[in-house]
PDB file of C-alpha atoms and ligand atoms in Angstrom:
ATOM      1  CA  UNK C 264     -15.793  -8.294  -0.518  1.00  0.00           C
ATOM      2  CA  UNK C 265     -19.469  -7.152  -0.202  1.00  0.00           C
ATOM      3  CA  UNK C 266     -20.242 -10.968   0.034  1.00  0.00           C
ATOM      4  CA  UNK C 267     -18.171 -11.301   3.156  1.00  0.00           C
ATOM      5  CA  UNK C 268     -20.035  -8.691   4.789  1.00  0.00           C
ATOM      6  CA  UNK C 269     -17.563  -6.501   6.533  1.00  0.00           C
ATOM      7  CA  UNK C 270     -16.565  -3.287   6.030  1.00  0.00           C
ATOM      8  CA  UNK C 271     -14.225  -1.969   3.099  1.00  0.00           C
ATOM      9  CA  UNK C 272     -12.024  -0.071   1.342  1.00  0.00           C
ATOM     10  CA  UNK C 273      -9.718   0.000  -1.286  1.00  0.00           C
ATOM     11  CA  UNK C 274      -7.294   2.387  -3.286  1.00  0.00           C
ATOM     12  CA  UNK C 275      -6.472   1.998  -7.086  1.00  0.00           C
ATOM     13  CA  UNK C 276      -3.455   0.417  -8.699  1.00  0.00           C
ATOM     14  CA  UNK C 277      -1.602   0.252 -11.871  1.00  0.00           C
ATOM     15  CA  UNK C 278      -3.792  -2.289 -13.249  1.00  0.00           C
ATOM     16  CA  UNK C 279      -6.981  -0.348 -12.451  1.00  0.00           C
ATOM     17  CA  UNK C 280      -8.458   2.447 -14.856  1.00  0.00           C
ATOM     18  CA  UNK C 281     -10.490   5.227 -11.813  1.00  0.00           C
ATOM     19  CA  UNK C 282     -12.914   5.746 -13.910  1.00  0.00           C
ATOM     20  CA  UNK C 283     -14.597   2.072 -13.947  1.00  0.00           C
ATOM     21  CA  UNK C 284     -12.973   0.885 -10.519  1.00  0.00           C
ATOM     22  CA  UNK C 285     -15.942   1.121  -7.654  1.00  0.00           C
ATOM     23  CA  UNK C 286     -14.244   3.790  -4.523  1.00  0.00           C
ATOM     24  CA  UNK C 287     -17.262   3.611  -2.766  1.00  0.00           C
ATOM     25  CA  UNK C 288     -18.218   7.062  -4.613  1.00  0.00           C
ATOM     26  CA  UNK C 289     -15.602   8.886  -3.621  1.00  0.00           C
ATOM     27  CA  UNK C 290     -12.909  10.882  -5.810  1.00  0.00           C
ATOM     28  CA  UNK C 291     -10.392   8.494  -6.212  1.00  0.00           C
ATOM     29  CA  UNK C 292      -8.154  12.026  -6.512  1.00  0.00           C
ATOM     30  CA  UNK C 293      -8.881  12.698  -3.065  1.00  0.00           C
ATOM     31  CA  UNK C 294      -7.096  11.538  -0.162  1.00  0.00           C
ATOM     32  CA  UNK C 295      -9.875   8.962   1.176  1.00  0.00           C
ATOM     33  CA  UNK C 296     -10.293   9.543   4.725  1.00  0.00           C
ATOM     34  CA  UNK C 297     -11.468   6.310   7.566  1.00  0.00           C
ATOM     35  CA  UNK C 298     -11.921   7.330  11.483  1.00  0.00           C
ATOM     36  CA  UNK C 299     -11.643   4.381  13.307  1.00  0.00           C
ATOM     37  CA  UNK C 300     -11.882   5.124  17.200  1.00  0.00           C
ATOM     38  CA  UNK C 301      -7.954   6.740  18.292  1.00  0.00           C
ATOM     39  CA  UNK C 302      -6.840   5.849  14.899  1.00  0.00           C
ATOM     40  CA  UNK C 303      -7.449   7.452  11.085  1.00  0.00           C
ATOM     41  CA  UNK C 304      -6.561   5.663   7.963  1.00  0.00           C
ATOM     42  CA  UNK C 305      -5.740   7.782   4.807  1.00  0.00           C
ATOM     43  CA  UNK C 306      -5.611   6.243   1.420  1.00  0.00           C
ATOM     44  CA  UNK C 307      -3.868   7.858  -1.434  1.00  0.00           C
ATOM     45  CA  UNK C 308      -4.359   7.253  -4.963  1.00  0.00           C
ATOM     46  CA  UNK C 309      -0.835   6.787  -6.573  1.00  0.00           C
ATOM     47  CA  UNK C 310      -1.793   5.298  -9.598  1.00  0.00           C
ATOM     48  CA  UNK C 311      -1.031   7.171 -12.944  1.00  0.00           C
ATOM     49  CA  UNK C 312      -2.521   6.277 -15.807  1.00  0.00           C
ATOM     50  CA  UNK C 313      -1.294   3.874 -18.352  1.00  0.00           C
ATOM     51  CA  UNK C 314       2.127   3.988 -16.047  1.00  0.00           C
ATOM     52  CA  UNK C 315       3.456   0.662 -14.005  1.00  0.00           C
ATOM     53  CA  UNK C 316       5.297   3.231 -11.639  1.00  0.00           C
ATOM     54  CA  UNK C 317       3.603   5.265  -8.946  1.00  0.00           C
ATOM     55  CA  UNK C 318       3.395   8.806  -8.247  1.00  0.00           C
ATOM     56  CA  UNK C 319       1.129  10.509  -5.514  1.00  0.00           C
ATOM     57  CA  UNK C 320      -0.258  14.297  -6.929  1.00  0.00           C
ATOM     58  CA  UNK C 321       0.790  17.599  -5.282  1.00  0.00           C
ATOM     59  CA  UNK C 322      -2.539  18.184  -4.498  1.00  0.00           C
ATOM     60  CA  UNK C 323      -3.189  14.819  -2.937  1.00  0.00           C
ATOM     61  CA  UNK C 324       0.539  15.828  -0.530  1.00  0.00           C
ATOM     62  CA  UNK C 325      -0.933  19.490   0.068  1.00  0.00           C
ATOM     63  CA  UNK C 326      -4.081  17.328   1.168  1.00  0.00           C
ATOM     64  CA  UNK C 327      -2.429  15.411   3.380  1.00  0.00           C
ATOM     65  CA  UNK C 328      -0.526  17.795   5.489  1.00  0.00           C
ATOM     66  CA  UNK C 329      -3.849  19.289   5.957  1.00  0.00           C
ATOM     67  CA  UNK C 330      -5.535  15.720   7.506  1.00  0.00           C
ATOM     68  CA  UNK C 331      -2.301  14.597   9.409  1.00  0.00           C
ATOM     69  CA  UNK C 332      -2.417  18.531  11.310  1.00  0.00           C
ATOM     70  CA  UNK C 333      -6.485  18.071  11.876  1.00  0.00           C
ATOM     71  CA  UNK C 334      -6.049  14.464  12.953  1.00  0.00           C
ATOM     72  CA  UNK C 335      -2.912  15.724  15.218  1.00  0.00           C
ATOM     73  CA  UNK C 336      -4.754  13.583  17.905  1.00  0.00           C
ATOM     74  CA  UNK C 337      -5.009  10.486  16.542  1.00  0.00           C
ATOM     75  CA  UNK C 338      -2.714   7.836  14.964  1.00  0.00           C
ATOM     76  CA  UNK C 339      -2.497   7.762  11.329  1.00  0.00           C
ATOM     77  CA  UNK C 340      -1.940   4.705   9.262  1.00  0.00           C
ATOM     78  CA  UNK C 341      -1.316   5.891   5.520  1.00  0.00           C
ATOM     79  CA  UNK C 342      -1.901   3.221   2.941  1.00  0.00           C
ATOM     80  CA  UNK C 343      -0.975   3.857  -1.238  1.00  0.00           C
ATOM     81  CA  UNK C 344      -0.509   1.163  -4.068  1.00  0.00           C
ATOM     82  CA  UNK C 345       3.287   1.584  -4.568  1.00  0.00           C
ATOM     83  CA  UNK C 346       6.057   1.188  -2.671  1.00  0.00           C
ATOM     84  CA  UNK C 347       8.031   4.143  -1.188  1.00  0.00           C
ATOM     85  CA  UNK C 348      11.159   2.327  -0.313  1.00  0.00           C
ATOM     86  CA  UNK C 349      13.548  -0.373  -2.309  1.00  0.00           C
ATOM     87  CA  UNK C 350      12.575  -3.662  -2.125  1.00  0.00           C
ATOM     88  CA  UNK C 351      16.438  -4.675  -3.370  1.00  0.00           C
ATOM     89  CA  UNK C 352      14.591  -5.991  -6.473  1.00  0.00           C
ATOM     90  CA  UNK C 353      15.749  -4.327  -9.628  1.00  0.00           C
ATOM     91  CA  UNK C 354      12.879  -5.111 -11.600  1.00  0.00           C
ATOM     92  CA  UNK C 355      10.108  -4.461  -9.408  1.00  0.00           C
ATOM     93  CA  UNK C 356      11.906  -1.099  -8.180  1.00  0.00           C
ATOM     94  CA  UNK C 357      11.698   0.346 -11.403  1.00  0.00           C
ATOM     95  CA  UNK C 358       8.033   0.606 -10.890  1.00  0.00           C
ATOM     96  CA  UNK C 359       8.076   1.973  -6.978  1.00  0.00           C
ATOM     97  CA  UNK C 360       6.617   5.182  -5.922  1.00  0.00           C
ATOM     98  CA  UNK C 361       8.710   7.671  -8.179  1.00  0.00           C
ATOM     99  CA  UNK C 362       8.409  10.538  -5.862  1.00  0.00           C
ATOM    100  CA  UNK C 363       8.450   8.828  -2.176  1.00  0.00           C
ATOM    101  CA  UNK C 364      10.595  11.438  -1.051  1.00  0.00           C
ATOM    102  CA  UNK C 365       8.290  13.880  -1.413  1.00  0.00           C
ATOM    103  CA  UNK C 366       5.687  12.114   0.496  1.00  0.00           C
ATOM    104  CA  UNK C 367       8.701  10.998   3.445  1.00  0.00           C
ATOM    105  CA  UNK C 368       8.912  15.144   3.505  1.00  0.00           C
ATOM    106  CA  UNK C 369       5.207  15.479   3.937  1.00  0.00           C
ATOM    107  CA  UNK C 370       5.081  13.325   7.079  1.00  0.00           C
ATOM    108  CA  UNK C 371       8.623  13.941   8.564  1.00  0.00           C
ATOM    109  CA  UNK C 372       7.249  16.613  10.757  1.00  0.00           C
ATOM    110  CA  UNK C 373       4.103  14.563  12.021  1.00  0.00           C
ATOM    111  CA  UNK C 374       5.278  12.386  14.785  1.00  0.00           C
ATOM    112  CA  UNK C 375       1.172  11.057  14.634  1.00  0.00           C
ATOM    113  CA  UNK C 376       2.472   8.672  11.583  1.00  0.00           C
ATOM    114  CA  UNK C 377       2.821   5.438  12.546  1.00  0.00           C
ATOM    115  CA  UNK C 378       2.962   3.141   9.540  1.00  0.00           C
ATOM    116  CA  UNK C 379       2.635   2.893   5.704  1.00  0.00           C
ATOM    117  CA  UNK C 380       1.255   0.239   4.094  1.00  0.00           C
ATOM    118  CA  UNK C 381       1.244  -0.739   0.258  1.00  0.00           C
ATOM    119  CA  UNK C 382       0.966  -3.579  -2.020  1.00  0.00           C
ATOM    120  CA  UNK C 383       2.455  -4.002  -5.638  1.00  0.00           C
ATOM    121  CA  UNK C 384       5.403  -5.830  -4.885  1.00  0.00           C
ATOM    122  CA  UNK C 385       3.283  -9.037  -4.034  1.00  0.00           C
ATOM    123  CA  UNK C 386       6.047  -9.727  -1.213  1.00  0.00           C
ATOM    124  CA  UNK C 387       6.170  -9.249   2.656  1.00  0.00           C
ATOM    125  CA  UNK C 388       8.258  -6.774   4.565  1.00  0.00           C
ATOM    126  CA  UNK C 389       8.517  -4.530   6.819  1.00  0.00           C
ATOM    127  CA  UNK C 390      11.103  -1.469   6.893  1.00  0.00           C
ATOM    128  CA  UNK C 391      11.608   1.344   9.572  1.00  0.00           C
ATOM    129  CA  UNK C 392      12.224   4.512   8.685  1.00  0.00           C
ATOM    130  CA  UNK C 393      12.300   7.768  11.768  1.00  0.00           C
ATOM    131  CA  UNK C 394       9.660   5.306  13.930  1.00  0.00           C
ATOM    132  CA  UNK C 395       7.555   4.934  10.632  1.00  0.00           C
ATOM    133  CA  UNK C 396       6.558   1.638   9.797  1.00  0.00           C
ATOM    134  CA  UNK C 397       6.858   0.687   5.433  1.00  0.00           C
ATOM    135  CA  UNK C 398       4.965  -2.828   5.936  1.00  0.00           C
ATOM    136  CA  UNK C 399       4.466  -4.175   2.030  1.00  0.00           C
ATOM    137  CA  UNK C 400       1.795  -7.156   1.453  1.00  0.00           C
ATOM    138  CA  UNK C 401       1.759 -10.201  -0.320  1.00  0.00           C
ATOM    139  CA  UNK C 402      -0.623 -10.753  -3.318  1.00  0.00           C
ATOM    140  CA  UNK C 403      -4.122 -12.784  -2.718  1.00  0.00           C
ATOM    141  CA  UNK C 404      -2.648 -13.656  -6.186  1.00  0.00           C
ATOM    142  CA  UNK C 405       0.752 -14.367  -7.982  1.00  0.00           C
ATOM    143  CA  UNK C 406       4.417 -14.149  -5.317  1.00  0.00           C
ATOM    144  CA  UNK C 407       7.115 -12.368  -6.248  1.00  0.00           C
ATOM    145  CA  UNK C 408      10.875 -13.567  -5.002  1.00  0.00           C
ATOM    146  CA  UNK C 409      12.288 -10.964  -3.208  1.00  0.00           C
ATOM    147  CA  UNK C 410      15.750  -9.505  -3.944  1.00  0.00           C
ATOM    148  CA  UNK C 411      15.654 -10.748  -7.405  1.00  0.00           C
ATOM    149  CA  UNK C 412      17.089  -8.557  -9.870  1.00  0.00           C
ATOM    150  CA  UNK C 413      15.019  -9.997 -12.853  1.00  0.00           C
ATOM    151  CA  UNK C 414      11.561 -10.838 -12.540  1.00  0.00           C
ATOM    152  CA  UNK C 415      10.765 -14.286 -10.940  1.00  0.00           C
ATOM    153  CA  UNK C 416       8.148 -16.226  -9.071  1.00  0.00           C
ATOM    154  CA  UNK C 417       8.052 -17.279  -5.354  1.00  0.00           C
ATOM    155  CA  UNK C 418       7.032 -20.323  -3.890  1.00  0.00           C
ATOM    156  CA  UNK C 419       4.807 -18.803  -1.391  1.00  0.00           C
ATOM    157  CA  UNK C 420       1.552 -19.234  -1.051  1.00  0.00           C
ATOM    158  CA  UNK C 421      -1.028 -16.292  -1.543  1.00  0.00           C
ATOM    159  CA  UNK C 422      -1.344 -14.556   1.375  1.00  0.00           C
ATOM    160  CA  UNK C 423      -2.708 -10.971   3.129  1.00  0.00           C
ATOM    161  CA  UNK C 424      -1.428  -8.940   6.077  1.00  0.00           C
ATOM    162  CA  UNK C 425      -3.355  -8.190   9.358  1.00  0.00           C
ATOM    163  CA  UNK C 426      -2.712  -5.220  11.313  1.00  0.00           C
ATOM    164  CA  UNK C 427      -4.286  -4.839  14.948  1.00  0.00           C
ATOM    165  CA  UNK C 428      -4.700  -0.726  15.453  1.00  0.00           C
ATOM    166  CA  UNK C 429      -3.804  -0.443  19.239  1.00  0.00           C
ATOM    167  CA  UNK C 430      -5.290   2.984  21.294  1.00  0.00           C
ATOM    168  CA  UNK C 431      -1.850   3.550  22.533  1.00  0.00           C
ATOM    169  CA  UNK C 432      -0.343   4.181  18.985  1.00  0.00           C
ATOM    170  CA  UNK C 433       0.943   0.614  18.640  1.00  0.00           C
ATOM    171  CA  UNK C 434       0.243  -2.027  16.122  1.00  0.00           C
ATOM    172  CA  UNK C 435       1.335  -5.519  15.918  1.00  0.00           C
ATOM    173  CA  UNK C 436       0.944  -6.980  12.637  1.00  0.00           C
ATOM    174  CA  UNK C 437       1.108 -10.761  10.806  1.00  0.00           C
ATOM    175  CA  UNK C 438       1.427 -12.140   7.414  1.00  0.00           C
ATOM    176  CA  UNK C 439      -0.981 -15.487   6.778  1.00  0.00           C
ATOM    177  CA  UNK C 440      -0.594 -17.684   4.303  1.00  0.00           C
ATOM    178  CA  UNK C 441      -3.551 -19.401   2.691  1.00  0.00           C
ATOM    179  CA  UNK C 442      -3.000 -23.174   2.969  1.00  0.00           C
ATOM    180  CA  UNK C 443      -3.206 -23.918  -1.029  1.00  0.00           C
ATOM    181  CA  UNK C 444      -2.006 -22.066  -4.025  1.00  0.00           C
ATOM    182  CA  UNK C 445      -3.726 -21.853  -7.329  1.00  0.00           C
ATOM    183  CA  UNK C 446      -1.174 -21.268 -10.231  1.00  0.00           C
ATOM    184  CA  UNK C 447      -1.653 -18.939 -12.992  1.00  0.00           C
ATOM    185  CA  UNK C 448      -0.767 -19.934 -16.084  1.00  0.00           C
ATOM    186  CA  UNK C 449       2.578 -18.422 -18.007  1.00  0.00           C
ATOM    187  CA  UNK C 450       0.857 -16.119 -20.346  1.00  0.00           C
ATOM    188  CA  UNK C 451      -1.058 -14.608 -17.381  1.00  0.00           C
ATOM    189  CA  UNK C 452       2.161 -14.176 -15.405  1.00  0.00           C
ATOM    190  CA  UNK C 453       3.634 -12.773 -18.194  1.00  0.00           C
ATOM    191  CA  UNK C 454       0.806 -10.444 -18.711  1.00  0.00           C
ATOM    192  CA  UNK C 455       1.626  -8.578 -15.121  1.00  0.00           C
ATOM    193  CA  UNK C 456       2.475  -4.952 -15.782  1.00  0.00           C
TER     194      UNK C 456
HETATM  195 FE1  LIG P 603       0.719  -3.097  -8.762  1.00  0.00          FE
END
């Protein structure tokens, strides 16, 4: 990412230990906190160590009521590893955001929430919930097949999601593909926790 010369973030995931993972120097149990013109972006850290599933800390909700009532006048775009809602894929939901309810409490009465975005189901969609957007990504790596029960590839290509951050509150939003995919091999699939 440094090599591409843009600016960056990122937020940890199951597969990454906080204490050797680069965040930029900041406390990866801290809500990380980007001001970007009539827009802020919070990260969360729902990671838990040596657990697939995701949970975001008490402290980390307490510290986000705080930011989403100080940044009451700007839009707020919330990203987090995990899921918060179904994907309708027994497997992979096993391993969603255990408590999203408590973080769908924390931002019911902030009508400055506009969208959630996460990763770890290495699928697209996008799910509205009270005029919050859930908009999951797909992997730069592996696919997974969405609505599958038991755990099974996808045909699709690697791929990333680009959201456009309008100053009216709006943001339009597309999945791209990369034209070729590189295959892992079985014992690296099967290594995915
Ligand atoms: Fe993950």
């Amino acid at each position: 990412m440094q090599s591409v010369g843009i600016p960056f973030f990122h937020t940890p995931g199951n597969h990454d230990d906080a204490a050797h993972f680069p965040f930029h120097e900041t406390d990866p149990t801290q809500p990380t906190v980007i001001e970007l013109g009539q827009w802020c972006i919070i990260l969360l850290n729902s990671a838990q160590p040596k657990r697939i599933d995701g949970k975001i800390a008490d402290a980390q909700l307490q510290q986000l009521t705080q930011l989403l009532a100080q940044q009451h006048d700007r839009h707020v775009l919330i990203a987090c590893h995990h899921h918060p809602f179904a994907m309708q894929s027994a497997w992979i939901d096993q391993h969603k955001l255990k408590n999203s309810s408590d973080l769908l409490e924390t931002i019911q009465p902030f009508s400055n929430v506009k969208a959630i975005v996460c990763g770890h189901v290495h699928q697209d969609s996008i799910n509205t919930w009270q005029g919050v957007e859930f908009l999951s990504t797909p992997s730069t790596c592996i696919q997974f097949k969405p609505r599958s029960d038991k755990f099974a590839l996808d045909e699709e290509h690697p791929g990333y999601r680009y959201i456009c951050l309008k100053a009216n509150g709006e943001l339009e939003t597309q999945v791209y593909r990369l034209p070729t995919s590189q295959r892992m091999s079985s014992s690296e699939v099967l290594g995915y926790d």
